[in-house]
Each structure stands twice: as structure tokens, then as C-alpha cells.
Amino acid sequence: MEEETHTDAKIRAENGTGSSPRGPGCSLRHFACEQNLLSRPDGSASFLQGDTSVLAGVYGPAEVKVSKEIFNKATLEVILRPKIGLPGVAEKSRERLIRNTCEAVVLGTLHPRTSITVVLQVVSDAGSLLACCLNAACMALVDAGVPMRALFCGVACALDSDGTLVLDPTSKQEKARAVLTFALDSVERKLLMSSTKGLYSDTELQQCLAAAQAASQHVFRFYRESLQRRYSKS
Amino acid sequence: MKETPLSNCERRFLLRAIEEKKRLDGRQTYDYRNIRISFGTDYGCCIVELGKTRVLGQVSCELVSPKLNRATEGILFFNLELSQMAAPAFEPGRQSDLLVKLNRLMERCLRNSKCIDTESLCVVAGEKVWQIRVDLHLLNHDGNIIDAASIAAIVALCHFRRPDVSVQGDEVTLYTPEERDPVPLSIHHMPICVSFAFFQQGTYLLVDPNEREERVMDGLLVIAMNKHREICTIQSSGSEMQ
């Protein structure tokens, strides 16, 4: 009896191989995104990368506590909840990384003395969690209509002990020598945030960054198609 | 963020409609909203949608030492979290009353009704037992959290598989999912909570109140029952009923 008042765009994008100087397996996993699936938040999105799934909800611009208000821009808050157990230090650090990325992109000066809250819930974790959180956060901010100067996406890559580069690693592949996650913006593919874990050389960092930039093309094309599908009259 | 206050005219409109036996979404007095249950890729992960109310449930297990006064029983732990995504008013410090009430009701409904066989969770008496942890996250609040949460909890528990364990004398072997198939929990019965909202000084009740109806109701009655027509829990709060 309930009318479907929201439209959802379920797009599957098969991604081709990203370019990389070495190794085969450099393709991104299967993506899916659904927007506007929750009725209470101003914007919401669910992003799936292979088996990793994150649900994001955005409230804002909304009322802010006087202790937290900033006189000339919006206060951005990011909350990441794991599926099992209470949030710990790892979640706090990821929240900070995501918040820094969003602050670089969101036009906070248009809404001074307000708060924009991004709440992320991990639905399933099968590798590249931070990248998936970034993608879900971006889609949710778009769904909420928060003004941004660019879109952003997260791409993760893992470096094996013999130097093979794997984009969008699964949990097994993440047990490699190094795992690097980058946040890239959509205008010029510039680097917004990078979070790395493990041992790698200077040249390897540049190679990973180049591969991530190439892969981000696919992600942004997927965003565009997903939004086009949602807003077109069909 | 503060909860948006309910305007007087909206309150009057809802109460008048209820007096005339009409509900805003067109349901009848005893109609439930549509329920959709979907499962995730891990064992014990499920998402329940009761109308627009959405709850994510995940079950996990761990080997721990048992409680001192219950050396041969496993431990069941429930944790319901009202995520800030569910409603703008659910801030970390501000929801303690509702949270405690819901958690306590979940515990009474699921642990005290002995729906899970805790004796079967014992591995080595007095030393190692399984601790089953059920984490429930409310994702969207459109009324009747307790029903959606109880469905999510029991569905997740039925879906869950724990790793197989074998005991030979003093040796305990824990098998990975690759070595031996994981084993389901032994569940005696499935209690489900049903909520009734009371209006007009307790003379009229509605099943499965949505968020607006919950705001204007006089009182709430929650009954947990299973398939065998046994009552597992009853809780009544708010004003008197007749």
C-alpha cells in the first residue's frame, strides 16, 4: 500500500582492466549503487564493490551545537560504525581521513554555522573498505544535495611481495606487502587523501597512484551513469 | 540535533483520524506493514525492512571462559544500536532511556525465553564456551523499532553458522570453514515481538505503529510470542489501559 516515492538507480558497471605496468589482475570488482533508500536522512546511498558494502546517510545542512559551530563555514562530521562490536581507534582514524577528504570538497562556506553529518555503516567487509566508504559518502552527499566543488572517489590497491599491483583488493589480497588507498577528485584526478599501510618504494607509490587515477575514470563514469539513470524520465 | 517537534495541528489530525478508525497509510487496525528480509554474504548477516524501518543484524561468535555460576552454558550477548543515521535525534549521549528500554526488552525476549540452547554452546565445561554476540543496528526509524529488531535478531541467529569444534580428551580442535562445514546454532523456538499502540485512554489499539503514530500514542504494549502460542515476554508502558 505504500507508494514508492523514491527512485533508485541500480546500475551494474562491468569495468575493464585498468592500465598498469605490471601484472594481470588489475580490474576493479563489480560495482552497484542505490540512492535515496532511507526515508529519514536527507541523502542516503548504498555502495557495493564486489562483496564489500557500505551504507551512508547524510543529514545537512542542519542545526549545530554552539560548542561546535564555526562562524564562517559548515561543521562536517563523519561517523563510521563497524558491523560487529563497538567503534574503536581504527574507526576513529578512518573517520578522520574521510572527514578531511569531504572537507576539501564540500563548499562549507555556503552554509556557515550549520552542521553536515555523514553516517557510514559497514554492511559487509570483503576488502577495500576505506575506498568503499569514500564512494558511498560521495554518493550520499550528492543525494542530499550538499554543494561540492567536485566529486571524489576512493581507490585501493595492494602491492604483492613480488611487486604485482592489484586494484580493489579482496580481504585475502589485502594481506600483501602494502595496501594503499587514495581519494581522487573528479575534476583533474588530483590526490585528495592517501592512506597507506606497509612497505613500498617511491617508484611503486607513483605507479600505484597512476593506476588509481586510471581506475578512477571508471568510477566517475559509473557515478555519471548512475545519476543519469536516476534523473532521466524512463 | 534536536528532534523536530510535532505540531499541534498534526497531532490533532492524527488523533482525529484514529478516532474515526483511519490510519494515515491506509492500513486497518491489525495490519502489519510489509516485511522484507534480505541476507548478506556472511553467515548471520541480515537486513529487515518493516515498512521503512530498517534494521541490520549480525551474529558473531568467540571462544571465551564461561561465567562462574554457569560453567556449562554458553553466553548470549545482545547489542542494539540506534545509529545516528536512523533519526537526527539519535546522538550518542542523548538516547539512553530508549536504548536501555529496547536493549532490556530484547534481552528478555531472546535470552530469558531460552530460545537458543546455551548448553550446546559449551565446549570444555568450566573453561571454554562459545559467546554468541548479536549486533543490531537501526538504520532508519519509521516506528516500531522493537518488532523489526526482534525479527532481525532471530533471523540472523537462524542464519548463523559457527565453526565446528571437536574435543578429544584434553585437546580441543577448532576447524576453519574450509576444513569442516560450519554448524548452525540449535534454536528451540522463534519469539517475535508484536507492538500495540494505545489511544483514547486505552480503549483503542493499533498494531505496528509508525513513527507519527508513536509520537501521539498514549501507551505501548509489546508481546513476544512464538509459533507454539507461548508468550515469551510482555511489557506495557505509558498510560493505563482497559
mmCIF file of N, CA, C and O in Angstrom, chain A residues 1-3 5 34 37-41 51 55-59 62-65 77 79 81-87 115 117 119-125 172, chain B residues 1-3 25-27 33-34 41-42 45 47 51-52 54 56 58-60 79 81-88 91-92 133 135 137 139-142 211 215:
data_model
loop_
_atom_site.group_PDB
_atom_site.id
_atom_site.type_symbol
_atom_site.label_atom_id
_atom_site.label_comp_id
_atom_site.label_asym_id
_atom_site.label_seq_id
_atom_site.Cartn_x
_atom_site.Cartn_y
_atom_site.Cartn_z
ATOM 1 N N MET A 1 0.830 -1.213 0.000
ATOM 2 C CA MET A 1 0.000 0.000 0.000
ATOM 3 C C MET A 1 0.856 1.251 0.000
ATOM 4 O O MET A 1 0.382 2.328 -0.269
ATOM 5 N N GLU A 2 2.122 1.132 0.334
ATOM 6 C CA GLU A 2 2.970 2.326 0.371
ATOM 7 C C GLU A 2 3.400 2.683 -1.032
ATOM 8 O O GLU A 2 3.796 1.818 -1.793
ATOM 9 N N GLU A 3 3.363 3.955 -1.371
ATOM 10 C CA GLU A 3 3.828 4.293 -2.709
ATOM 11 C C GLU A 3 5.330 4.407 -2.693
ATOM 12 O O GLU A 3 5.922 4.818 -1.722
ATOM 13 N N THR A 5 8.007 6.409 -3.303
ATOM 14 C CA THR A 5 8.246 7.812 -3.604
ATOM 15 C C THR A 5 9.685 8.067 -3.985
ATOM 16 O O THR A 5 10.028 9.126 -4.420
ATOM 17 N N GLU A 34 22.917 2.331 -4.908
ATOM 18 C CA GLU A 34 21.500 2.636 -4.805
ATOM 19 C C GLU A 34 21.375 3.913 -3.991
ATOM 20 O O GLU A 34 22.006 4.027 -2.937
ATOM 21 N N LEU A 37 17.591 5.459 -0.389
ATOM 22 C CA LEU A 37 16.873 4.290 0.092
ATOM 23 C C LEU A 37 16.359 4.429 1.511
ATOM 24 O O LEU A 37 15.544 3.630 1.946
ATOM 25 N N LEU A 38 16.793 5.448 2.253
ATOM 26 C CA LEU A 38 16.313 5.638 3.620
ATOM 27 C C LEU A 38 15.442 6.878 3.653
ATOM 28 O O LEU A 38 15.774 7.887 3.022
ATOM 29 N N SER A 39 14.352 6.838 4.454
ATOM 30 C CA SER A 39 13.424 7.963 4.405
ATOM 31 C C SER A 39 13.821 9.100 5.335
ATOM 32 O O SER A 39 13.514 10.250 5.067
ATOM 33 N N ARG A 40 14.521 8.804 6.465
ATOM 34 C CA ARG A 40 14.818 9.879 7.423
ATOM 35 C C ARG A 40 15.991 10.765 7.013
ATOM 36 O O ARG A 40 15.884 11.982 7.108
ATOM 37 N N PRO A 41 17.151 10.197 6.596
ATOM 38 C CA PRO A 41 18.251 11.102 6.271
ATOM 39 C C PRO A 41 17.941 11.947 5.035
ATOM 40 O O PRO A 41 17.156 11.566 4.186
ATOM 41 N N ASP A 51 31.979 -7.789 -2.808
ATOM 42 C CA ASP A 51 31.204 -8.194 -1.635
ATOM 43 C C ASP A 51 31.237 -7.159 -0.526
ATOM 44 O O ASP A 51 30.586 -7.324 0.496
ATOM 45 N N LEU A 55 26.719 1.486 3.739
ATOM 46 C CA LEU A 55 25.519 2.307 3.643
ATOM 47 C C LEU A 55 25.839 3.670 4.258
ATOM 48 O O LEU A 55 26.368 3.738 5.363
ATOM 49 N N ALA A 56 25.539 4.746 3.528
ATOM 50 C CA ALA A 56 25.849 6.080 4.034
ATOM 51 C C ALA A 56 24.577 6.903 4.125
ATOM 52 O O ALA A 56 23.725 6.833 3.253
ATOM 53 N N GLY A 57 24.466 7.703 5.192
ATOM 54 C CA GLY A 57 23.334 8.615 5.339
ATOM 55 C C GLY A 57 23.868 9.995 5.672
ATOM 56 O O GLY A 57 24.808 10.123 6.444
ATOM 57 N N VAL A 58 23.272 11.021 5.075
ATOM 58 C CA VAL A 58 23.757 12.385 5.280
ATOM 59 C C VAL A 58 22.633 13.243 5.830
ATOM 60 O O VAL A 58 21.511 13.205 5.325
ATOM 61 N N TYR A 59 22.931 13.988 6.878
ATOM 62 C CA TYR A 59 21.998 14.976 7.391
ATOM 63 C C TYR A 59 22.656 16.331 7.238
ATOM 64 O O TYR A 59 23.730 16.565 7.751
ATOM 65 N N ALA A 62 22.234 21.305 8.757
ATOM 66 C CA ALA A 62 21.251 21.296 9.847
ATOM 67 C C ALA A 62 21.800 22.042 11.049
ATOM 68 O O ALA A 62 22.907 22.558 11.032
ATOM 69 N N GLU A 63 21.002 22.011 12.111
ATOM 70 C CA GLU A 63 21.360 22.739 13.322
ATOM 71 C C GLU A 63 22.654 22.206 13.933
ATOM 72 O O GLU A 63 22.909 21.019 13.890
ATOM 73 N N VAL A 64 23.440 23.094 14.488
ATOM 74 C CA VAL A 64 24.704 22.661 15.086
ATOM 75 C C VAL A 64 24.763 23.168 16.525
ATOM 76 O O VAL A 64 24.224 24.220 16.842
ATOM 77 N N LYS A 65 25.427 22.410 17.384
ATOM 78 C CA LYS A 65 25.574 22.840 18.782
ATOM 79 C C LYS A 65 26.509 24.046 18.828
ATOM 80 O O LYS A 65 27.490 24.112 18.101
ATOM 81 N N GLU A 77 30.893 16.431 10.016
ATOM 82 C CA GLU A 77 31.151 15.368 10.979
ATOM 83 C C GLU A 77 30.968 14.033 10.268
ATOM 84 O O GLU A 77 29.999 13.853 9.530
ATOM 85 N N ILE A 79 30.782 9.835 10.878
ATOM 86 C CA ILE A 79 30.678 8.770 11.885
ATOM 87 C C ILE A 79 30.703 7.450 11.140
ATOM 88 O O ILE A 79 29.908 7.228 10.245
ATOM 89 N N ARG A 81 30.458 3.351 11.625
ATOM 90 C CA ARG A 81 30.096 2.313 12.587
ATOM 91 C C ARG A 81 30.479 0.955 12.003
ATOM 92 O O ARG A 81 30.052 0.622 10.895
ATOM 93 N N PRO A 82 31.249 0.156 12.733
ATOM 94 C CA PRO A 82 31.543 -1.193 12.248
ATOM 95 C C PRO A 82 30.333 -2.095 12.478
ATOM 96 O O PRO A 82 29.432 -1.743 13.224
ATOM 97 N N LYS A 83 30.378 -3.261 11.849
ATOM 98 C CA LYS A 83 29.223 -4.132 11.972
ATOM 99 C C LYS A 83 29.211 -4.857 13.316
ATOM 100 O O LYS A 83 28.167 -5.035 13.924
ATOM 101 N N ILE A 84 30.391 -5.281 13.754
ATOM 102 C CA ILE A 84 30.477 -6.083 14.982
ATOM 103 C C ILE A 84 31.232 -5.284 16.027
ATOM 104 O O ILE A 84 32.277 -4.726 15.748
ATOM 105 N N GLY A 85 30.738 -5.235 17.241
ATOM 106 C CA GLY A 85 31.492 -4.616 18.313
ATOM 107 C C GLY A 85 31.338 -3.111 18.338
ATOM 108 O O GLY A 85 30.626 -2.514 17.536
ATOM 109 N N LEU A 86 32.007 -2.505 19.299
ATOM 110 C CA LEU A 86 31.920 -1.060 19.445
ATOM 111 C C LEU A 86 32.994 -0.398 18.591
ATOM 112 O O LEU A 86 34.037 -0.991 18.345
ATOM 113 N N PRO A 87 32.725 0.848 18.178
ATOM 114 C CA PRO A 87 33.742 1.509 17.346
ATOM 115 C C PRO A 87 35.015 1.762 18.159
ATOM 116 O O PRO A 87 34.964 2.131 19.318
ATOM 117 N N SER A 115 25.623 22.239 10.448
ATOM 118 C CA SER A 115 26.400 21.003 10.535
ATOM 119 C C SER A 115 25.971 20.075 9.417
ATOM 120 O O SER A 115 24.800 20.011 9.061
ATOM 121 N N THR A 117 26.340 16.108 8.636
ATOM 122 C CA THR A 117 26.767 14.864 9.283
ATOM 123 C C THR A 117 26.687 13.727 8.285
ATOM 124 O O THR A 117 25.658 13.517 7.660
ATOM 125 N N VAL A 119 26.931 9.698 8.135
ATOM 126 C CA VAL A 119 26.985 8.496 8.972
ATOM 127 C C VAL A 119 27.184 7.303 8.046
ATOM 128 O O VAL A 119 26.435 7.116 7.099
ATOM 129 N N LEU A 120 28.208 6.504 8.323
ATOM 130 C CA LEU A 120 28.511 5.346 7.482
ATOM 131 C C LEU A 120 28.332 4.078 8.290
ATOM 132 O O LEU A 120 28.792 4.000 9.418
ATOM 133 N N GLN A 121 27.671 3.098 7.705
ATOM 134 C CA GLN A 121 27.502 1.813 8.381
ATOM 135 C C GLN A 121 28.088 0.727 7.486
ATOM 136 O O GLN A 121 27.682 0.607 6.327
ATOM 137 N N VAL A 122 29.001 -0.043 8.038
ATOM 138 C CA VAL A 122 29.603 -1.135 7.272
ATOM 139 C C VAL A 122 28.595 -2.280 7.217
ATOM 140 O O VAL A 122 28.203 -2.803 8.246
ATOM 141 N N VAL A 123 28.168 -2.661 6.033
ATOM 142 C CA VAL A 123 27.202 -3.747 5.912
ATOM 143 C C VAL A 123 27.915 -5.072 5.682
ATOM 144 O O VAL A 123 27.504 -6.108 6.193
ATOM 145 N N SER A 124 28.979 -5.044 4.899
ATOM 146 C CA SER A 124 29.818 -6.234 4.800
ATOM 147 C C SER A 124 31.209 -5.792 4.355
ATOM 148 O O SER A 124 31.345 -4.847 3.594
ATOM 149 N N ASP A 125 32.215 -6.477 4.882
ATOM 150 C CA ASP A 125 33.594 -6.062 4.616
ATOM 151 C C ASP A 125 34.335 -7.197 3.945
ATOM 152 O O ASP A 125 34.596 -8.213 4.559
ATOM 153 N N LYS A 172 41.590 -11.275 1.167
ATOM 154 C CA LYS A 172 42.765 -12.147 1.038
ATOM 155 C C LYS A 172 43.915 -11.388 0.415
ATOM 156 O O LYS A 172 45.060 -11.491 0.831
ATOM 157 N N MET B 1 21.380 16.784 17.170
ATOM 158 C CA MET B 1 20.309 17.633 16.632
ATOM 159 C C MET B 1 19.052 17.376 17.423
ATOM 160 O O MET B 1 18.787 16.249 17.829
ATOM 161 N N LYS B 2 18.290 18.395 17.625
ATOM 162 C CA LYS B 2 17.059 18.203 18.399
ATOM 163 C C LYS B 2 16.010 17.560 17.508
ATOM 164 O O LYS B 2 15.961 17.772 16.308
ATOM 165 N N GLU B 3 15.110 16.821 18.145
ATOM 166 C CA GLU B 3 14.006 16.205 17.420
ATOM 167 C C GLU B 3 13.067 17.299 16.934
ATOM 168 O O GLU B 3 12.735 18.206 17.679
ATOM 169 N N ASP B 25 -1.552 5.726 6.588
ATOM 170 C CA ASP B 25 -1.074 4.991 5.423
ATOM 171 C C ASP B 25 -2.121 4.030 4.894
ATOM 172 O O ASP B 25 -1.813 3.172 4.067
ATOM 173 N N GLY B 26 -3.346 4.145 5.362
ATOM 174 C CA GLY B 26 -4.418 3.345 4.795
ATOM 175 C C GLY B 26 -4.548 1.945 5.361
ATOM 176 O O GLY B 26 -5.366 1.160 4.886
ATOM 177 N N ARG B 27 -3.749 1.617 6.384
ATOM 178 C CA ARG B 27 -3.843 0.262 6.927
ATOM 179 C C ARG B 27 -5.076 0.124 7.805
ATOM 180 O O ARG B 27 -5.623 1.112 8.282
ATOM 181 N N ARG B 33 2.851 -3.676 8.454
ATOM 182 C CA ARG B 33 3.458 -3.182 7.217
ATOM 183 C C ARG B 33 4.175 -4.334 6.527
ATOM 184 O O ARG B 33 4.426 -5.366 7.135
ATOM 185 N N ASN B 34 4.557 -4.112 5.277
ATOM 186 C CA ASN B 34 5.263 -5.174 4.550
ATOM 187 C C ASN B 34 6.630 -5.408 5.149
ATOM 188 O O ASN B 34 7.347 -4.469 5.469
ATOM 189 N N THR B 41 26.351 -11.514 2.623
ATOM 190 C CA THR B 41 27.228 -12.583 2.162
ATOM 191 C C THR B 41 27.790 -13.404 3.322
ATOM 192 O O THR B 41 28.064 -14.585 3.160
ATOM 193 N N ASP B 42 27.949 -12.811 4.506
ATOM 194 C CA ASP B 42 28.477 -13.604 5.641
ATOM 195 C C ASP B 42 27.346 -14.348 6.285
ATOM 196 O O ASP B 42 26.198 -13.935 6.217
ATOM 197 N N CYS B 45 24.243 -12.536 8.760
ATOM 198 C CA CYS B 45 24.017 -11.125 8.435
ATOM 199 C C CYS B 45 22.675 -10.987 7.747
ATOM 200 O O CYS B 45 22.420 -11.670 6.762
ATOM 201 N N ILE B 47 19.258 -8.036 6.810
ATOM 202 C CA ILE B 47 18.659 -6.704 6.896
ATOM 203 C C ILE B 47 17.157 -6.890 6.835
ATOM 204 O O ILE B 47 16.644 -7.520 5.912
ATOM 205 N N GLY B 51 8.214 -1.960 6.639
ATOM 206 C CA GLY B 51 7.814 -0.693 6.056
ATOM 207 C C GLY B 51 9.073 0.074 5.726
ATOM 208 O O GLY B 51 9.909 -0.394 4.962
ATOM 209 N N LYS B 52 9.282 1.233 6.341
ATOM 210 C CA LYS B 52 10.503 1.980 6.082
ATOM 211 C C LYS B 52 11.526 1.829 7.198
ATOM 212 O O LYS B 52 12.655 2.300 7.051
ATOM 213 N N ARG B 54 14.344 0.170 9.086
ATOM 214 C CA ARG B 54 15.332 -0.779 8.582
ATOM 215 C C ARG B 54 16.321 -1.129 9.699
ATOM 216 O O ARG B 54 16.833 -0.231 10.365
ATOM 217 N N LEU B 56 19.759 -3.681 10.641
ATOM 218 C CA LEU B 56 20.807 -4.602 10.181
ATOM 219 C C LEU B 56 21.219 -5.470 11.360
ATOM 220 O O LEU B 56 21.493 -4.950 12.438
ATOM 221 N N GLN B 58 23.774 -8.671 12.797
ATOM 222 C CA GLN B 58 24.949 -9.518 12.514
ATOM 223 C C GLN B 58 25.270 -10.334 13.744
ATOM 224 O O GLN B 58 25.328 -9.801 14.846
ATOM 225 N N VAL B 59 25.478 -11.620 13.531
ATOM 226 C CA VAL B 59 25.825 -12.512 14.633
ATOM 227 C C VAL B 59 27.282 -12.911 14.483
ATOM 228 O O VAL B 59 27.737 -13.196 13.375
ATOM 229 N N SER B 60 28.009 -12.934 15.589
ATOM 230 C CA SER B 60 29.400 -13.384 15.547
ATOM 231 C C SER B 60 29.651 -14.234 16.784
ATOM 232 O O SER B 60 28.891 -14.168 17.748
ATOM 233 N N ASN B 79 23.238 -6.550 21.487
ATOM 234 C CA ASN B 79 23.565 -5.137 21.476
ATOM 235 C C ASN B 79 22.770 -4.448 20.381
ATOM 236 O O ASN B 79 23.013 -4.680 19.198
ATOM 237 N N GLU B 81 21.917 -0.970 18.579
ATOM 238 C CA GLU B 81 22.455 0.386 18.496
ATOM 239 C C GLU B 81 21.536 1.242 17.656
ATOM 240 O O GLU B 81 21.150 0.844 16.559
ATOM 241 N N LEU B 82 21.221 2.411 18.172
ATOM 242 C CA LEU B 82 20.399 3.327 17.390
ATOM 243 C C LEU B 82 21.377 4.228 16.646
ATOM 244 O O LEU B 82 21.922 5.165 17.196
ATOM 245 N N SER B 83 21.611 3.889 15.381
ATOM 246 C CA SER B 83 22.600 4.635 14.611
ATOM 247 C C SER B 83 22.122 6.061 14.399
ATOM 248 O O SER B 83 20.919 6.317 14.296
ATOM 249 N N GLN B 84 23.061 6.964 14.265
ATOM 250 C CA GLN B 84 22.679 8.347 14.056
ATOM 251 C C GLN B 84 22.032 8.556 12.699
ATOM 252 O O GLN B 84 21.437 9.591 12.437
ATOM 253 N N MET B 85 22.163 7.534 11.842
ATOM 254 C CA MET B 85 21.536 7.596 10.529
ATOM 255 C C MET B 85 20.029 7.460 10.658
ATOM 256 O O MET B 85 19.280 7.957 9.834
ATOM 257 N N ALA B 86 19.581 6.766 11.718
ATOM 258 C CA ALA B 86 18.172 6.390 11.806
ATOM 259 C C ALA B 86 17.273 7.594 12.042
ATOM 260 O O ALA B 86 16.171 7.667 11.513
ATOM 261 N N ALA B 87 17.717 8.526 12.853
ATOM 262 C CA ALA B 87 16.933 9.737 13.093
ATOM 263 C C ALA B 87 17.902 10.807 13.561
ATOM 264 O O ALA B 87 18.864 10.501 14.251
ATOM 265 N N PRO B 88 17.667 12.044 13.207
ATOM 266 C CA PRO B 88 18.627 13.086 13.600
ATOM 267 C C PRO B 88 18.759 13.246 15.109
ATOM 268 O O PRO B 88 19.761 13.734 15.596
ATOM 269 N N GLU B 91 21.596 11.074 18.934
ATOM 270 C CA GLU B 91 23.001 11.418 19.130
ATOM 271 C C GLU B 91 23.581 10.534 20.196
ATOM 272 O O GLU B 91 22.862 10.056 21.050
ATOM 273 N N PRO B 92 24.892 10.330 20.204
ATOM 274 C CA PRO B 92 25.490 9.367 21.137
ATOM 275 C C PRO B 92 25.107 9.558 22.593
ATOM 276 O O PRO B 92 24.886 8.608 23.300
ATOM 277 N N ARG B 133 27.426 -13.261 19.922
ATOM 278 C CA ARG B 133 27.156 -11.841 20.041
ATOM 279 C C ARG B 133 26.244 -11.415 18.895
ATOM 280 O O ARG B 133 26.559 -11.675 17.730
ATOM 281 N N ASP B 135 24.705 -8.221 17.083
ATOM 282 C CA ASP B 135 24.743 -6.762 16.974
ATOM 283 C C ASP B 135 23.630 -6.316 16.052
ATOM 284 O O ASP B 135 23.545 -6.780 14.922
ATOM 285 N N HIS B 137 21.777 -2.962 14.309
ATOM 286 C CA HIS B 137 21.938 -1.538 14.047
ATOM 287 C C HIS B 137 20.667 -1.025 13.421
ATOM 288 O O HIS B 137 20.238 -1.542 12.384
ATOM 289 N N LEU B 139 18.903 1.381 11.134
ATOM 290 C CA LEU B 139 19.375 2.239 10.051
ATOM 291 C C LEU B 139 18.394 3.340 9.708
ATOM 292 O O LEU B 139 18.784 4.413 9.265
ATOM 293 N N ASN B 140 17.088 3.071 9.859
ATOM 294 C CA ASN B 140 16.096 4.084 9.537
ATOM 295 C C ASN B 140 14.930 3.941 10.503
ATOM 296 O O ASN B 140 14.431 2.829 10.681
ATOM 297 N N HIS B 141 14.516 5.022 11.143
ATOM 298 C CA HIS B 141 13.492 4.943 12.183
ATOM 299 C C HIS B 141 12.164 5.426 11.629
ATOM 300 O O HIS B 141 11.954 6.632 11.474
ATOM 301 N N ASP B 142 11.259 4.461 11.344
ATOM 302 C CA ASP B 142 9.919 4.879 10.954
ATOM 303 C C ASP B 142 8.920 4.181 11.861
ATOM 304 O O ASP B 142 7.872 3.752 11.431
ATOM 305 N N GLU B 211 6.050 5.959 12.839
ATOM 306 C CA GLU B 211 6.711 6.957 13.684
ATOM 307 C C GLU B 211 5.749 8.034 14.157
ATOM 308 O O GLU B 211 5.763 8.453 15.313
ATOM 309 N N ARG B 215 4.360 8.902 18.152
ATOM 310 C CA ARG B 215 4.508 10.177 18.845
ATOM 311 C C ARG B 215 3.247 10.605 19.552
ATOM 312 O O ARG B 215 3.298 11.348 20.523
#
